[in-house]
Amino acid sequence: MGKRKDVTKNAPGSDSDSRQAPAAAIIGDCTLEIWHEVPRARLTRALARLGVPKLLRSSELASYDGPLLLFRSDCVFDTPALKALIEAPGVAVTGSAAGAERPLAVHAPAGGRAAAQSLLEGDDEAAIAAAKAAGIRILSPNELGASYWHALRKREVPYVLTVTKDERAAIEWRMFMGTY
C-alpha cells in the first residue's frame, strides 16, 4: 500500500492547529445540482462523516479565529482529497475553475480566516500573497498525497472540481467512474 505524503510537515501553524479541531464554513451559494443534490449538501455530509465537529454559518464566520476549513459552495471533492485537506493545516487546494487552476478550499491556521476567505473570493496576486504571508501553502490535489483510497483499494489522483452548468454531466461521470 502507498504511503501518504505528509503535507503537514513543516507547515506553519501545524503544531498548534493539530490540537484544536478545525471548524468548517462554506462560502457562496451554488444552486446547480450534481446527482440531484447541491454541492453544499454533499460537502456538509462528507465533512460530518469525516469528523469535522462544527459547520459555521456565514454570520459566524467573521468572528471566528480558530483553525478553519473554508470551501467554495460550487465545488465537489473526492473523499481522499477532502480527508487530506482536513489533516493539513496551512494548505489551500486548487481545482479547475473558469478554465484555470485556482484555490477552491483552504485549511487555514488559527488567525488565517481573512486571508483564506480573500484567497477563495478573490482572484489576484494580492490575495495569494496575503495567504502565503498567513502561512498557507497552495497545492494541487495531486500534491496532497491522497492518491490511494483505502476504502476502495485503488490509486488515482483525487479530484477537486468546480460545478458549472456546462460541466455538470462530465463531473457526474467523473464521480461515477471514480468509484470503480
mmCIF file of C-alpha atoms in Angstrom:
data_model
loop_
_atom_site.group_PDB
_atom_site.id
_atom_site.type_symbol
_atom_site.label_atom_id
_atom_site.label_comp_id
_atom_site.label_asym_id
_atom_site.label_seq_id
_atom_site.Cartn_x
_atom_site.Cartn_y
_atom_site.Cartn_z
ATOM 1 C CA MET A 1 0.000 0.000 0.000
ATOM 2 C CA GLY A 2 1.208 3.514 -0.774
ATOM 3 C CA LYS A 3 2.351 5.926 1.854
ATOM 4 C CA ARG A 4 0.656 9.284 2.030
ATOM 5 C CA LYS A 5 2.890 12.284 1.635
ATOM 6 C CA ASP A 6 2.899 14.321 4.859
ATOM 7 C CA VAL A 7 1.731 17.752 3.693
ATOM 8 C CA THR A 8 1.644 18.990 7.305
ATOM 9 C CA LYS A 9 5.388 18.551 7.764
ATOM 10 C CA ASN A 10 6.916 21.966 8.400
ATOM 11 C CA ALA A 11 3.545 23.629 7.751
ATOM 12 C CA PRO A 12 3.203 26.916 9.605
ATOM 13 C CA GLY A 13 0.689 26.546 12.390
ATOM 14 C CA SER A 14 0.598 22.759 12.197
ATOM 15 C CA ASP A 15 1.739 22.212 15.797
ATOM 16 C CA SER A 16 -0.879 24.403 17.451
ATOM 17 C CA ASP A 17 -3.657 23.679 14.968
ATOM 18 C CA SER A 18 -3.338 19.904 15.332
ATOM 19 C CA ARG A 19 -4.593 20.222 18.932
ATOM 20 C CA GLN A 20 -7.774 22.091 18.021
ATOM 21 C CA ALA A 21 -10.150 20.509 15.508
ATOM 22 C CA PRO A 22 -10.962 22.920 12.698
ATOM 23 C CA ALA A 23 -14.453 24.269 12.177
ATOM 24 C CA ALA A 24 -15.707 24.462 8.599
ATOM 25 C CA ALA A 25 -17.554 27.044 6.543
ATOM 26 C CA ILE A 26 -18.885 27.043 3.013
ATOM 27 C CA ILE A 27 -18.956 30.382 1.213
ATOM 28 C CA GLY A 28 -21.208 31.242 -1.697
ATOM 29 C CA ASP A 29 -24.497 29.781 -2.811
ATOM 30 C CA CYS A 30 -24.327 27.357 -5.732
ATOM 31 C CA THR A 31 -27.737 26.086 -6.853
ATOM 32 C CA LEU A 32 -26.513 23.699 -9.576
ATOM 33 C CA GLU A 33 -27.018 20.053 -8.685
ATOM 34 C CA ILE A 34 -24.730 17.044 -9.012
ATOM 35 C CA TRP A 35 -26.629 13.764 -8.748
ATOM 36 C CA HIS A 36 -29.755 15.736 -7.692
ATOM 37 C CA GLU A 37 -28.002 17.472 -4.804
ATOM 38 C CA VAL A 38 -26.284 20.845 -4.460
ATOM 39 C CA PRO A 39 -22.545 20.626 -3.697
ATOM 40 C CA ARG A 40 -23.068 22.297 -0.269
ATOM 41 C CA ALA A 41 -25.285 19.414 0.934
ATOM 42 C CA ARG A 42 -22.842 16.794 -0.368
ATOM 43 C CA LEU A 43 -19.896 18.581 1.278
ATOM 44 C CA THR A 44 -21.722 19.076 4.590
ATOM 45 C CA ARG A 45 -22.486 15.345 4.779
ATOM 46 C CA ALA A 46 -18.904 14.391 3.863
ATOM 47 C CA LEU A 47 -17.432 16.723 6.493
ATOM 48 C CA ALA A 48 -19.680 15.228 9.182
ATOM 49 C CA ARG A 49 -18.694 11.704 8.107
ATOM 50 C CA LEU A 50 -15.009 12.688 8.366
ATOM 51 C CA GLY A 51 -15.459 14.058 11.896
ATOM 52 C CA VAL A 52 -15.411 17.835 11.380
ATOM 53 C CA PRO A 53 -17.158 18.970 14.563
ATOM 54 C CA LYS A 54 -18.702 22.292 13.552
ATOM 55 C CA LEU A 55 -20.070 23.936 10.422
ATOM 56 C CA LEU A 56 -20.174 27.703 10.816
ATOM 57 C CA ARG A 57 -22.950 29.868 9.377
ATOM 58 C CA SER A 58 -21.974 32.882 7.277
ATOM 59 C CA SER A 59 -22.960 35.148 10.182
ATOM 60 C CA GLU A 60 -20.463 33.354 12.478
ATOM 61 C CA LEU A 61 -17.544 33.436 10.072
ATOM 62 C CA ALA A 62 -16.290 36.993 10.664
ATOM 63 C CA SER A 63 -15.869 36.462 14.404
ATOM 64 C CA TYR A 64 -14.245 33.004 14.191
ATOM 65 C CA ASP A 65 -10.480 32.982 14.750
ATOM 66 C CA GLY A 66 -9.587 29.295 15.204
ATOM 67 C CA PRO A 67 -8.376 26.804 12.597
ATOM 68 C CA LEU A 68 -10.842 26.774 9.729
ATOM 69 C CA LEU A 69 -11.698 24.651 6.715
ATOM 70 C CA LEU A 70 -13.134 27.055 4.164
ATOM 71 C CA PHE A 71 -14.774 25.838 0.954
ATOM 72 C CA ARG A 72 -16.405 27.391 -2.078
ATOM 73 C CA SER A 73 -20.009 26.211 -2.411
ATOM 74 C CA ASP A 74 -19.665 25.392 -6.110
ATOM 75 C CA CYS A 75 -17.105 22.604 -5.707
ATOM 76 C CA VAL A 76 -17.097 18.843 -5.308
ATOM 77 C CA PHE A 77 -14.285 16.965 -3.593
ATOM 78 C CA ASP A 78 -13.121 13.387 -3.861
ATOM 79 C CA THR A 79 -13.122 11.845 -0.373
ATOM 80 C CA PRO A 80 -9.330 11.282 -0.245
ATOM 81 C CA ALA A 81 -8.686 14.929 -1.196
ATOM 82 C CA LEU A 82 -11.125 16.144 1.449
ATOM 83 C CA LYS A 83 -9.596 13.895 4.120
ATOM 84 C CA ALA A 84 -6.067 15.028 3.202
ATOM 85 C CA LEU A 85 -7.090 18.696 3.404
ATOM 86 C CA ILE A 86 -8.668 18.157 6.840
ATOM 87 C CA GLU A 87 -5.353 16.684 8.017
ATOM 88 C CA ALA A 88 -3.234 19.508 6.524
ATOM 89 C CA PRO A 89 -3.372 22.846 8.365
ATOM 90 C CA GLY A 90 -1.928 25.688 6.340
ATOM 91 C CA VAL A 91 -2.864 24.265 2.937
ATOM 92 C CA ALA A 92 -5.094 25.521 0.126
ATOM 93 C CA VAL A 93 -6.080 23.055 -2.595
ATOM 94 C CA THR A 94 -6.587 24.083 -6.189
ATOM 95 C CA GLY A 95 -9.028 22.828 -8.762
ATOM 96 C CA SER A 96 -10.354 23.773 -12.139
ATOM 97 C CA ALA A 97 -12.472 26.943 -12.103
ATOM 98 C CA ALA A 98 -13.401 29.069 -15.118
ATOM 99 C CA GLY A 99 -10.837 27.282 -17.273
ATOM 100 C CA ALA A 100 -7.926 27.844 -14.867
ATOM 101 C CA GLU A 101 -6.458 26.282 -11.754
ATOM 102 C CA ARG A 102 -7.289 28.325 -8.665
ATOM 103 C CA PRO A 103 -7.740 27.741 -4.911
ATOM 104 C CA LEU A 104 -11.124 26.181 -4.107
ATOM 105 C CA ALA A 105 -10.672 25.200 -0.451
ATOM 106 C CA VAL A 106 -8.355 26.160 2.407
ATOM 107 C CA HIS A 107 -7.423 24.700 5.785
ATOM 108 C CA ALA A 108 -6.433 27.978 7.408
ATOM 109 C CA PRO A 109 -4.399 28.005 10.604
ATOM 110 C CA ALA A 110 -5.787 29.875 13.609
ATOM 111 C CA GLY A 111 -5.940 33.554 12.746
ATOM 112 C CA GLY A 112 -5.833 32.883 8.983
ATOM 113 C CA ARG A 113 -9.550 33.209 8.209
ATOM 114 C CA ALA A 114 -9.380 36.591 6.487
ATOM 115 C CA ALA A 115 -6.511 35.560 4.213
ATOM 116 C CA ALA A 116 -8.212 32.256 3.382
ATOM 117 C CA GLN A 117 -11.512 33.952 2.594
ATOM 118 C CA SER A 118 -9.773 36.528 0.416
ATOM 119 C CA LEU A 119 -7.961 33.729 -1.416
ATOM 120 C CA LEU A 120 -11.217 31.952 -2.279
ATOM 121 C CA GLU A 121 -13.251 35.058 -3.088
ATOM 122 C CA GLY A 122 -10.548 36.984 -4.945
ATOM 123 C CA ASP A 123 -8.515 36.067 -7.957
ATOM 124 C CA ASP A 124 -5.467 38.255 -7.709
ATOM 125 C CA GLU A 125 -1.838 38.218 -6.695
ATOM 126 C CA ALA A 126 -2.544 40.267 -3.539
ATOM 127 C CA ALA A 127 -4.851 37.528 -2.194
ATOM 128 C CA ILE A 128 -2.237 34.868 -2.954
ATOM 129 C CA ALA A 129 0.490 36.933 -1.261
ATOM 130 C CA ALA A 130 -1.699 37.509 1.831
ATOM 131 C CA ALA A 131 -2.472 33.793 2.059
ATOM 132 C CA LYS A 132 1.205 32.886 1.831
ATOM 133 C CA ALA A 133 2.021 35.508 4.486
ATOM 134 C CA ALA A 134 -0.598 33.856 6.733
ATOM 135 C CA GLY A 135 1.256 30.540 6.364
ATOM 136 C CA ILE A 136 -0.964 28.981 3.690
ATOM 137 C CA ARG A 137 0.681 26.827 1.012
ATOM 138 C CA ILE A 138 -1.179 26.318 -2.276
ATOM 139 C CA LEU A 139 -1.163 22.725 -3.563
ATOM 140 C CA SER A 140 -2.853 20.776 -6.350
ATOM 141 C CA PRO A 141 -4.954 17.706 -5.454
ATOM 142 C CA ASN A 142 -2.060 15.546 -6.672
ATOM 143 C CA GLU A 143 0.339 17.283 -4.252
ATOM 144 C CA LEU A 144 -1.888 16.470 -1.262
ATOM 145 C CA GLY A 145 -0.538 12.920 -1.365
ATOM 146 C CA ALA A 146 -4.010 11.390 -1.266
ATOM 147 C CA SER A 147 -3.779 9.191 -4.335
ATOM 148 C CA TYR A 148 -4.641 5.944 -2.523
ATOM 149 C CA TRP A 149 -8.243 5.453 -1.415
ATOM 150 C CA HIS A 150 -8.159 2.743 1.250
ATOM 151 C CA ALA A 151 -11.913 2.061 1.280
ATOM 152 C CA LEU A 152 -11.931 1.264 -2.449
ATOM 153 C CA ARG A 153 -8.401 -0.171 -2.534
ATOM 154 C CA LYS A 154 -7.427 1.870 -5.537
ATOM 155 C CA ARG A 155 -4.953 4.504 -6.564
ATOM 156 C CA GLU A 156 -5.764 7.618 -8.590
ATOM 157 C CA VAL A 157 -5.311 11.379 -8.398
ATOM 158 C CA PRO A 158 -8.216 12.762 -6.328
ATOM 159 C CA TYR A 159 -10.459 15.373 -7.868
ATOM 160 C CA VAL A 160 -11.438 18.840 -6.738
ATOM 161 C CA LEU A 161 -13.840 20.264 -9.331
ATOM 162 C CA THR A 162 -15.968 23.356 -9.822
ATOM 163 C CA VAL A 163 -19.571 22.700 -10.772
ATOM 164 C CA THR A 164 -20.770 24.628 -13.815
ATOM 165 C CA LYS A 165 -23.809 24.166 -15.988
ATOM 166 C CA ASP A 166 -21.626 23.111 -18.922
ATOM 167 C CA GLU A 167 -19.505 20.672 -16.895
ATOM 168 C CA ARG A 168 -22.216 19.061 -14.758
ATOM 169 C CA ALA A 169 -22.568 15.868 -16.830
ATOM 170 C CA ALA A 170 -18.787 15.431 -17.097
ATOM 171 C CA ILE A 171 -18.414 15.877 -13.329
ATOM 172 C CA GLU A 172 -21.131 13.311 -12.620
ATOM 173 C CA TRP A 173 -19.380 10.886 -14.979
ATOM 174 C CA ARG A 174 -16.006 11.518 -13.263
ATOM 175 C CA MET A 175 -17.542 10.927 -9.847
ATOM 176 C CA PHE A 176 -19.262 7.753 -11.025
ATOM 177 C CA MET A 177 -16.158 6.330 -12.692
ATOM 178 C CA GLY A 178 -14.058 7.242 -9.670
ATOM 179 C CA THR A 179 -15.916 4.701 -7.565
ATOM 180 C CA TYR A 180 -14.800 1.809 -9.758
#
